[in-house]
Amino acid sequence: MKKLSDNFGKEVNKLLSVTNNIVIVTHSNPDADAIGSSLGLYNFLIKKRQNPIVITPNSYPEFLWWMPGNQNIINFYNDKKSAVEIIKQAQIIFYVDFNETNRIDKLEKYIKQSNSIKIVIDHHPLFNENIDYILSDASASSAAELVYEFIVLLNNINLIDEKIAKCLYAGIMADTGCFSYNSSKPRTFQIVAELLIFNINKDEIVSKIYDNFSTDRFRLLGYCLNEKLTVFPQYHTAIISLTKQELKKFNFKQGDDEGFVNYPLSIKGIIFSAIFVERVDYVKISFRSKGAFATNKFARKNFNGGGHLNASGGKSKMDIDKTIEKFISLLPNYKNELDENED
Ligand code: 5GP
Ligand code: MN
């Protein structure tokens, strides 16, 4: 675990004791870990008698709205004026589940203008930015796991309650695909065991996040698997793509494609999967892999993106057909790596 100061806990506690205006920011298109870790931290800071505010750069799917504190989140996209004013007043800004300000889109400008103290709690590979305190571990399952470690470092385990436990559990569970990846370290399960002490209903949390498809979303998934999947067995790769027209046909709502990119990895011999989704002025790409194939390097080098070894993303300004063409043309360069890492 990297932290800038050996006295991290003491220093941050001291800082919090003299600060009122605390803002917690998530990355754009927040997922269950972004919302779970941010709201876990939010509920913790409230227990510490602070008055934090969570700001998301844009909206997020309804299946995350159940988390305690969600009703107080400010969505910058919908409420720009309030968000900007709050950021101006901020004395501390937490970056949770990201560490590069290009992950927060239009919010970046305002966050960069702020001369507040910045604290990062994140599990993505770390990039140099102007950060005062960093709690970063790229081998941690999730940002939610690191929020738990943050609470430990502040010597405040006694403040954890059911609300905090629910949010952190949701983040850890979702970022490990229900404990199927990124979760081989005993520490993750130790933390989960500590959270379960608070009588949270873990089965209900899984159900709220995963058994909550709208009919449109469910049909869109079927359409992707049946009609939009292309398999390249020689490269152990499979892709899915969705155009704007297709999204419209299925009444697409933000987050409806969440997790679709994982499905092709269930095909025997496939270790690399990508989904291309047309957005208003760019193509959003998600990459997933099994084993050692580094999707984050692939994303950074070829699609202006990044992320984790097995889960990353990027963007393309070319049209969707050209973007896919580019992707396919790159595969031969990676043939050896893809062959090596075949199951
Ligand atoms: P997703 O495919 O679910 O959008 O993102 C998977 C992972 O890749 C996330 O952990 C996210 O942080 C990272 N990621 C997604 N898109 C981008 C991007 O455009 N740039 C960078 N640096 N990381 C991304
Ligand atoms: Mn995460």
Short mmCIF file of C-alpha atoms and ligand atoms in Angstrom, two decimals:
data_model
loop_
_atom_site.label_atom_id
_atom_site.label_comp_id
_atom_site.label_asym_id
_atom_site.label_seq_id
_atom_site.Cartn_x
_atom_site.Cartn_y
_atom_site.Cartn_z
CA MET A 1 0.00 0.00 0.00
CA LYS A 2 1.38 3.39 -0.97
CA LYS A 3 0.74 6.37 1.17
CA LEU A 4 2.54 9.66 1.11
CA SER A 5 3.06 9.89 4.82
CA ASP A 6 3.79 7.37 7.55
CA ASN A 7 1.56 9.38 9.81
CA PHE A 8 -1.28 9.25 7.31
CA GLY A 9 -3.99 8.38 9.84
CA LYS A 10 -2.94 10.95 12.42
CA GLU A 11 -2.45 13.69 9.88
CA VAL A 12 -5.76 13.10 8.13
CA ASN A 13 -7.58 12.94 11.46
CA LYS A 14 -6.06 16.25 12.44
CA LEU A 15 -6.97 17.74 9.10
CA LEU A 16 -10.57 16.55 9.38
CA SER A 17 -10.88 17.99 12.86
CA VAL A 18 -10.28 21.51 11.53
CA THR A 19 -12.17 21.23 8.23
CA ASN A 20 -15.83 21.71 7.43
CA ASN A 21 -16.26 21.65 3.69
CA ILE A 22 -15.52 18.17 2.39
CA VAL A 23 -16.34 16.99 -1.11
CA ILE A 24 -16.14 13.42 -2.40
CA VAL A 25 -15.90 13.01 -6.16
CA THR A 26 -16.43 9.85 -8.22
CA HIS A 27 -15.33 9.10 -11.79
CA SER A 28 -17.82 9.66 -14.58
CA ASN A 29 -20.33 6.91 -15.39
CA PRO A 30 -19.99 5.75 -11.78
CA ASP A 31 -20.35 2.03 -11.16
CA ALA A 32 -21.22 0.12 -7.99
CA ASP A 33 -17.71 0.50 -6.59
CA ALA A 34 -17.59 4.24 -7.30
CA ILE A 35 -20.95 4.83 -5.60
CA GLY A 36 -20.38 2.21 -2.87
CA SER A 37 -16.95 3.51 -1.90
CA SER A 38 -18.02 7.17 -2.07
CA LEU A 39 -21.15 6.62 -0.01
CA GLY A 40 -19.26 4.36 2.41
CA LEU A 41 -16.83 7.24 2.95
CA TYR A 42 -19.71 9.73 3.09
CA ASN A 43 -21.54 7.79 5.80
CA PHE A 44 -18.28 7.35 7.70
CA LEU A 45 -17.52 11.07 7.62
CA ILE A 46 -21.03 11.82 8.84
CA LYS A 47 -20.33 9.51 11.80
CA LYS A 48 -17.23 11.64 12.37
CA ARG A 49 -19.56 14.65 12.58
CA GLN A 50 -18.51 16.05 9.24
CA ASN A 51 -20.81 17.36 6.57
CA PRO A 52 -19.50 15.79 3.34
CA ILE A 53 -21.09 16.10 -0.09
CA VAL A 54 -20.72 13.49 -2.84
CA ILE A 55 -20.57 14.83 -6.41
CA THR A 56 -20.80 12.59 -9.48
CA PRO A 57 -19.82 13.98 -12.91
CA ASN A 58 -22.98 12.50 -14.48
CA SER A 59 -25.85 10.12 -13.78
CA TYR A 60 -25.68 6.44 -12.91
CA PRO A 61 -28.05 3.50 -13.15
CA GLU A 62 -31.12 3.10 -10.98
CA PHE A 63 -29.88 -0.23 -9.59
CA LEU A 64 -27.42 1.80 -7.48
CA TRP A 65 -29.93 4.24 -6.03
CA TRP A 66 -30.73 2.13 -2.97
CA MET A 67 -27.47 2.87 -1.17
CA PRO A 68 -27.76 4.91 2.04
CA GLY A 69 -26.98 8.57 1.33
CA ASN A 70 -27.81 8.31 -2.40
CA GLN A 71 -30.59 10.90 -2.06
CA ASN A 72 -27.99 13.54 -1.13
CA ILE A 73 -25.63 12.97 -4.04
CA ILE A 74 -25.23 15.94 -6.37
CA ASN A 75 -25.08 15.08 -10.05
CA PHE A 76 -22.93 17.74 -11.75
CA TYR A 77 -24.59 17.12 -15.11
CA ASN A 78 -28.05 17.92 -13.71
CA ASP A 79 -27.11 20.51 -11.13
CA LYS A 80 -24.05 22.30 -12.38
CA LYS A 81 -24.56 25.51 -10.42
CA SER A 82 -24.74 23.84 -7.00
CA ALA A 83 -21.86 21.48 -7.81
CA VAL A 84 -19.57 24.32 -8.90
CA GLU A 85 -20.43 26.39 -5.82
CA ILE A 86 -19.76 23.44 -3.50
CA ILE A 87 -16.42 22.74 -5.19
CA LYS A 88 -15.45 26.41 -4.79
CA GLN A 89 -16.08 26.18 -1.05
CA ALA A 90 -14.32 22.83 -0.62
CA GLN A 91 -11.43 22.58 1.80
CA ILE A 92 -10.80 18.88 1.17
CA ILE A 93 -11.65 16.97 -2.00
CA PHE A 94 -11.53 13.19 -1.98
CA TYR A 95 -10.96 11.40 -5.30
CA VAL A 96 -12.48 7.97 -4.79
CA ASP A 97 -12.06 5.10 -7.30
CA PHE A 98 -9.97 7.24 -9.68
CA ASN A 99 -6.77 9.26 -9.56
CA GLU A 100 -6.53 11.02 -12.91
CA THR A 101 -8.72 14.07 -13.39
CA ASN A 102 -9.39 13.15 -17.02
CA ARG A 103 -11.73 10.49 -15.54
CA ILE A 104 -14.21 13.15 -14.42
CA ASP A 105 -14.91 14.79 -17.79
CA LYS A 106 -16.35 18.31 -17.50
CA LEU A 107 -15.90 18.39 -13.75
CA GLU A 108 -12.12 18.37 -14.27
CA LYS A 109 -11.91 22.09 -14.94
CA TYR A 110 -13.56 23.03 -11.63
CA ILE A 111 -11.67 20.50 -9.55
CA LYS A 112 -8.37 21.70 -11.01
CA GLN A 113 -9.25 25.30 -10.15
CA SER A 114 -9.77 24.38 -6.51
CA ASN A 115 -6.82 24.79 -4.18
CA SER A 116 -8.34 22.48 -1.58
CA ILE A 117 -6.39 19.59 -0.09
CA LYS A 118 -6.74 16.52 -2.32
CA ILE A 119 -6.93 12.99 -0.92
CA VAL A 120 -6.97 9.96 -3.21
CA ILE A 121 -8.45 6.60 -2.19
CA ASP A 122 -8.06 4.38 -5.21
CA HIS A 123 -7.11 1.00 -6.63
CA HIS A 124 -6.10 2.03 -10.17
CA PRO A 125 -2.47 2.22 -11.18
CA LEU A 126 -1.28 5.55 -9.84
CA PHE A 127 -0.41 8.52 -12.02
CA ASN A 128 1.35 11.62 -10.91
CA GLU A 129 -0.97 14.44 -10.08
CA ASN A 130 -1.11 17.17 -7.61
CA ILE A 131 -2.26 15.10 -4.64
CA ASP A 132 -1.66 15.75 -0.94
CA TYR A 133 -2.58 12.38 0.55
CA ILE A 134 -2.73 9.09 -1.29
CA LEU A 135 -4.10 5.77 -0.21
CA SER A 136 -3.51 3.67 -3.29
CA ASP A 137 -3.13 -0.04 -3.87
CA ALA A 138 -3.55 -1.43 -7.37
CA SER A 139 -3.76 -4.93 -5.95
CA ALA A 140 -6.83 -4.12 -3.83
CA SER A 141 -10.12 -5.56 -5.03
CA SER A 142 -11.93 -2.25 -5.06
CA ALA A 143 -11.94 1.33 -3.87
CA ALA A 144 -14.49 0.19 -1.26
CA GLU A 145 -11.88 -2.14 0.25
CA LEU A 146 -9.51 0.83 0.51
CA VAL A 147 -12.16 3.00 2.16
CA TYR A 148 -12.29 0.28 4.82
CA GLU A 149 -8.47 0.51 5.12
CA PHE A 150 -8.79 4.29 5.34
CA ILE A 151 -11.14 3.91 8.29
CA VAL A 152 -8.64 1.50 9.89
CA LEU A 153 -5.77 3.97 9.38
CA LEU A 154 -7.83 6.68 11.06
CA ASN A 155 -8.35 4.30 13.97
CA ASN A 156 -12.12 4.55 13.59
CA ILE A 157 -13.31 0.96 13.08
CA ASN A 158 -15.66 1.56 16.00
CA LEU A 159 -17.62 4.03 13.83
CA ILE A 160 -18.54 1.47 11.14
CA ASP A 161 -22.27 0.80 11.09
CA GLU A 162 -24.80 -1.00 8.92
CA LYS A 163 -25.04 1.85 6.39
CA ILE A 164 -21.28 2.03 5.84
CA ALA A 165 -21.06 -1.78 5.71
CA LYS A 166 -23.79 -2.03 3.04
CA CYS A 167 -22.08 0.51 0.76
CA LEU A 168 -18.62 -1.01 1.12
CA TYR A 169 -19.92 -4.55 0.67
CA ALA A 170 -21.67 -3.50 -2.56
CA GLY A 171 -18.43 -1.99 -3.92
CA ILE A 172 -16.26 -4.98 -3.10
CA MET A 173 -18.82 -7.48 -4.34
CA ALA A 174 -19.40 -5.70 -7.65
CA ASP A 175 -15.75 -4.96 -8.47
CA THR A 176 -14.87 -8.63 -7.98
CA GLY A 177 -17.81 -9.92 -10.05
CA CYS A 178 -19.33 -11.49 -6.93
CA PHE A 179 -15.88 -12.64 -5.77
CA SER A 180 -14.99 -14.37 -9.02
CA TYR A 181 -11.93 -12.19 -9.86
CA ASN A 182 -9.60 -9.63 -8.18
CA SER A 183 -10.33 -11.31 -4.90
CA SER A 184 -7.62 -13.86 -4.19
CA LYS A 185 -6.12 -12.00 -1.27
CA PRO A 186 -7.21 -13.13 2.20
CA ARG A 187 -7.45 -9.45 3.23
CA THR A 188 -10.46 -8.91 0.97
CA PHE A 189 -12.35 -11.71 2.69
CA GLN A 190 -11.22 -10.54 6.13
CA ILE A 191 -12.76 -7.15 5.39
CA VAL A 192 -15.92 -8.75 4.03
CA ALA A 193 -16.18 -10.83 7.21
CA GLU A 194 -15.87 -7.64 9.28
CA LEU A 195 -18.64 -6.02 7.24
CA LEU A 196 -20.96 -9.00 7.61
CA ILE A 197 -20.87 -8.52 11.38
CA PHE A 198 -23.23 -5.59 10.83
CA ASN A 199 -26.04 -7.92 9.80
CA ILE A 200 -26.20 -6.69 6.24
CA ASN A 201 -28.27 -8.82 3.92
CA LYS A 202 -25.66 -9.71 1.32
CA ASP A 203 -28.02 -11.75 -0.84
CA GLU A 204 -30.36 -8.79 -1.06
CA ILE A 205 -27.47 -6.53 -2.13
CA VAL A 206 -26.50 -8.94 -4.94
CA SER A 207 -30.11 -9.07 -6.03
CA LYS A 208 -30.54 -5.29 -5.97
CA ILE A 209 -27.54 -4.86 -8.26
CA TYR A 210 -27.84 -7.87 -10.56
CA ASP A 211 -31.49 -8.94 -10.61
CA ASN A 212 -32.70 -5.53 -11.51
CA PHE A 213 -32.71 -5.49 -15.30
CA SER A 214 -35.44 -3.58 -17.06
CA THR A 215 -37.09 -5.71 -19.76
CA ASP A 216 -35.43 -3.50 -22.41
CA ARG A 217 -31.99 -4.05 -20.90
CA PHE A 218 -32.55 -7.80 -20.69
CA ARG A 219 -33.60 -7.94 -24.34
CA LEU A 220 -30.63 -5.77 -25.32
CA LEU A 221 -28.32 -8.30 -23.68
CA GLY A 222 -29.98 -11.11 -25.63
CA TYR A 223 -29.60 -9.10 -28.84
CA CYS A 224 -25.89 -8.46 -28.14
CA LEU A 225 -25.15 -12.13 -27.53
CA ASN A 226 -27.22 -13.45 -30.39
CA GLU A 227 -26.68 -10.88 -33.12
CA LYS A 228 -23.83 -8.57 -32.24
CA LEU A 229 -21.11 -10.93 -31.10
CA THR A 230 -18.07 -11.55 -33.31
CA VAL A 231 -15.57 -14.20 -32.27
CA PHE A 232 -11.95 -14.31 -33.42
CA PRO A 233 -10.90 -17.78 -32.21
CA GLN A 234 -7.37 -17.41 -33.61
CA TYR A 235 -6.84 -14.44 -31.30
CA HIS A 236 -8.85 -15.79 -28.34
CA THR A 237 -10.87 -12.60 -28.66
CA ALA A 238 -14.55 -11.70 -28.97
CA ILE A 239 -16.25 -8.35 -29.46
CA ILE A 240 -19.71 -6.81 -29.21
CA SER A 241 -20.77 -3.50 -30.71
CA LEU A 242 -23.83 -1.28 -30.40
CA THR A 243 -24.78 1.66 -32.58
CA LYS A 244 -26.91 4.64 -31.55
CA GLN A 245 -29.84 3.31 -33.58
CA GLU A 246 -29.66 -0.04 -31.80
CA LEU A 247 -29.53 1.66 -28.41
CA LYS A 248 -32.59 3.70 -29.34
CA LYS A 249 -34.48 0.59 -30.41
CA PHE A 250 -34.00 -0.86 -26.92
CA ASN A 251 -34.77 2.45 -25.11
CA PHE A 252 -31.22 2.50 -23.80
CA LYS A 253 -30.61 4.16 -20.43
CA GLN A 254 -27.23 4.99 -18.93
CA GLY A 255 -25.68 1.83 -17.46
CA ASP A 256 -27.85 -0.60 -19.46
CA ASP A 257 -24.71 -2.06 -21.07
CA GLU A 258 -22.90 -2.46 -17.73
CA GLY A 259 -21.29 -5.90 -17.49
CA PHE A 260 -22.10 -6.99 -21.06
CA VAL A 261 -18.40 -7.06 -21.92
CA ASN A 262 -17.82 -9.85 -19.41
CA TYR A 263 -20.08 -12.38 -21.14
CA PRO A 264 -17.79 -13.35 -24.05
CA LEU A 265 -15.14 -14.44 -21.51
CA SER A 266 -17.43 -17.38 -20.73
CA ILE A 267 -16.74 -18.79 -24.20
CA LYS A 268 -14.16 -21.55 -24.12
CA GLY A 269 -10.76 -20.29 -25.31
CA ILE A 270 -11.71 -16.58 -25.19
CA ILE A 271 -9.47 -14.51 -22.94
CA PHE A 272 -9.93 -11.01 -24.37
CA SER A 273 -13.25 -9.26 -24.83
CA ALA A 274 -14.27 -5.78 -25.94
CA ILE A 275 -17.51 -3.86 -26.33
CA PHE A 276 -17.90 -0.77 -28.53
CA VAL A 277 -20.81 1.50 -27.76
CA GLU A 278 -21.64 4.58 -29.81
CA ARG A 279 -22.13 7.69 -27.68
CA VAL A 280 -23.07 11.21 -28.81
CA ASP A 281 -19.61 12.28 -29.98
CA TYR A 282 -17.33 9.31 -29.40
CA VAL A 283 -17.24 5.54 -29.12
CA LYS A 284 -16.94 4.19 -25.59
CA ILE A 285 -14.88 1.00 -25.43
CA SER A 286 -14.58 -1.47 -22.56
CA PHE A 287 -11.98 -4.21 -22.39
CA ARG A 288 -11.86 -7.31 -20.21
CA SER A 289 -9.45 -10.23 -20.04
CA LYS A 290 -8.75 -13.40 -18.13
CA GLY A 291 -5.25 -14.16 -16.85
CA ALA A 292 -2.17 -12.09 -17.63
CA PHE A 293 -3.22 -10.27 -20.80
CA ALA A 294 -2.89 -6.57 -19.87
CA THR A 295 -5.95 -4.79 -21.22
CA ASN A 296 -4.92 -1.53 -19.53
CA LYS A 297 -1.70 -1.37 -21.57
CA PHE A 298 -3.68 -2.18 -24.71
CA ALA A 299 -6.22 0.56 -23.89
CA ARG A 300 -3.60 3.17 -23.03
CA LYS A 301 -1.50 2.51 -26.10
CA ASN A 302 -4.26 2.24 -28.68
CA PHE A 303 -7.41 3.90 -27.40
CA ASN A 304 -6.39 6.74 -25.11
CA GLY A 305 -7.63 4.87 -22.07
CA GLY A 306 -6.48 2.83 -19.11
CA GLY A 307 -7.71 0.99 -16.04
CA HIS A 308 -6.81 -2.33 -14.47
CA LEU A 309 -4.97 -5.32 -15.94
CA ASN A 310 -8.17 -7.30 -16.55
CA ALA A 311 -10.69 -4.46 -16.83
CA SER A 312 -10.07 -1.24 -18.64
CA GLY A 313 -11.63 1.17 -21.07
CA GLY A 314 -10.96 3.83 -23.63
CA LYS A 315 -12.49 6.22 -26.12
CA SER A 316 -12.36 6.66 -29.86
CA LYS A 317 -13.26 9.76 -31.85
CA MET A 318 -13.44 7.75 -35.08
CA ASP A 319 -16.81 6.35 -36.13
CA ILE A 320 -17.77 2.97 -34.73
CA ASP A 321 -16.96 0.98 -37.89
CA LYS A 322 -13.51 2.54 -38.21
CA THR A 323 -12.89 2.01 -34.49
CA ILE A 324 -13.72 -1.68 -34.77
CA GLU A 325 -11.59 -1.97 -37.92
CA LYS A 326 -8.68 -0.47 -36.01
CA PHE A 327 -9.22 -2.90 -33.13
CA ILE A 328 -9.28 -5.91 -35.46
CA SER A 329 -6.17 -4.70 -37.29
CA LEU A 330 -4.30 -4.56 -33.97
CA LEU A 331 -5.00 -8.16 -32.98
CA PRO A 332 -2.19 -9.76 -35.03
CA ASN A 333 0.33 -7.60 -33.09
CA TYR A 334 -0.87 -9.22 -29.89
CA LYS A 335 -1.18 -12.79 -31.19
CA ASN A 336 1.76 -14.14 -29.19
CA GLU A 337 0.58 -12.57 -25.95
CA LEU A 338 -2.96 -13.78 -26.53
CA ASP A 339 -1.76 -17.31 -27.37
CA GLU A 340 0.50 -17.40 -24.33
CA ASN A 341 -2.28 -16.46 -22.01
CA GLU A 342 -4.86 -18.84 -23.36
CA ASP A 343 -6.39 -20.92 -20.56
P1 5GP B 1 -15.61 0.19 -17.79
O1 5GP B 1 -15.27 -0.68 -18.93
O2 5GP B 1 -16.44 -0.53 -16.79
O3 5GP B 1 -16.13 1.53 -18.19
O4 5GP B 1 -14.25 0.51 -17.08
C1 5GP B 1 -13.41 -0.51 -16.62
C2 5GP B 1 -12.23 0.09 -15.94
O5 5GP B 1 -11.45 0.82 -16.86
C3 5GP B 1 -12.61 1.04 -14.83
O6 5GP B 1 -11.90 0.66 -13.70
C4 5GP B 1 -12.20 2.38 -15.30
O7 5GP B 1 -11.57 3.03 -14.28
C5 5GP B 1 -11.23 2.15 -16.45
N1 5GP B 1 -11.56 3.02 -17.59
C6 5GP B 1 -12.66 2.99 -18.36
N2 5GP B 1 -12.62 3.94 -19.31
C7 5GP B 1 -11.45 4.59 -19.15
C8 5GP B 1 -10.81 5.67 -19.84
O8 5GP B 1 -11.33 6.24 -20.81
N3 5GP B 1 -9.60 6.06 -19.35
C9 5GP B 1 -8.99 5.44 -18.29
N4 5GP B 1 -7.79 5.88 -17.89
N5 5GP B 1 -9.56 4.44 -17.63
C10 5GP B 1 -10.77 3.99 -18.04
MN MN B 2 -13.36 0.33 -8.66
#
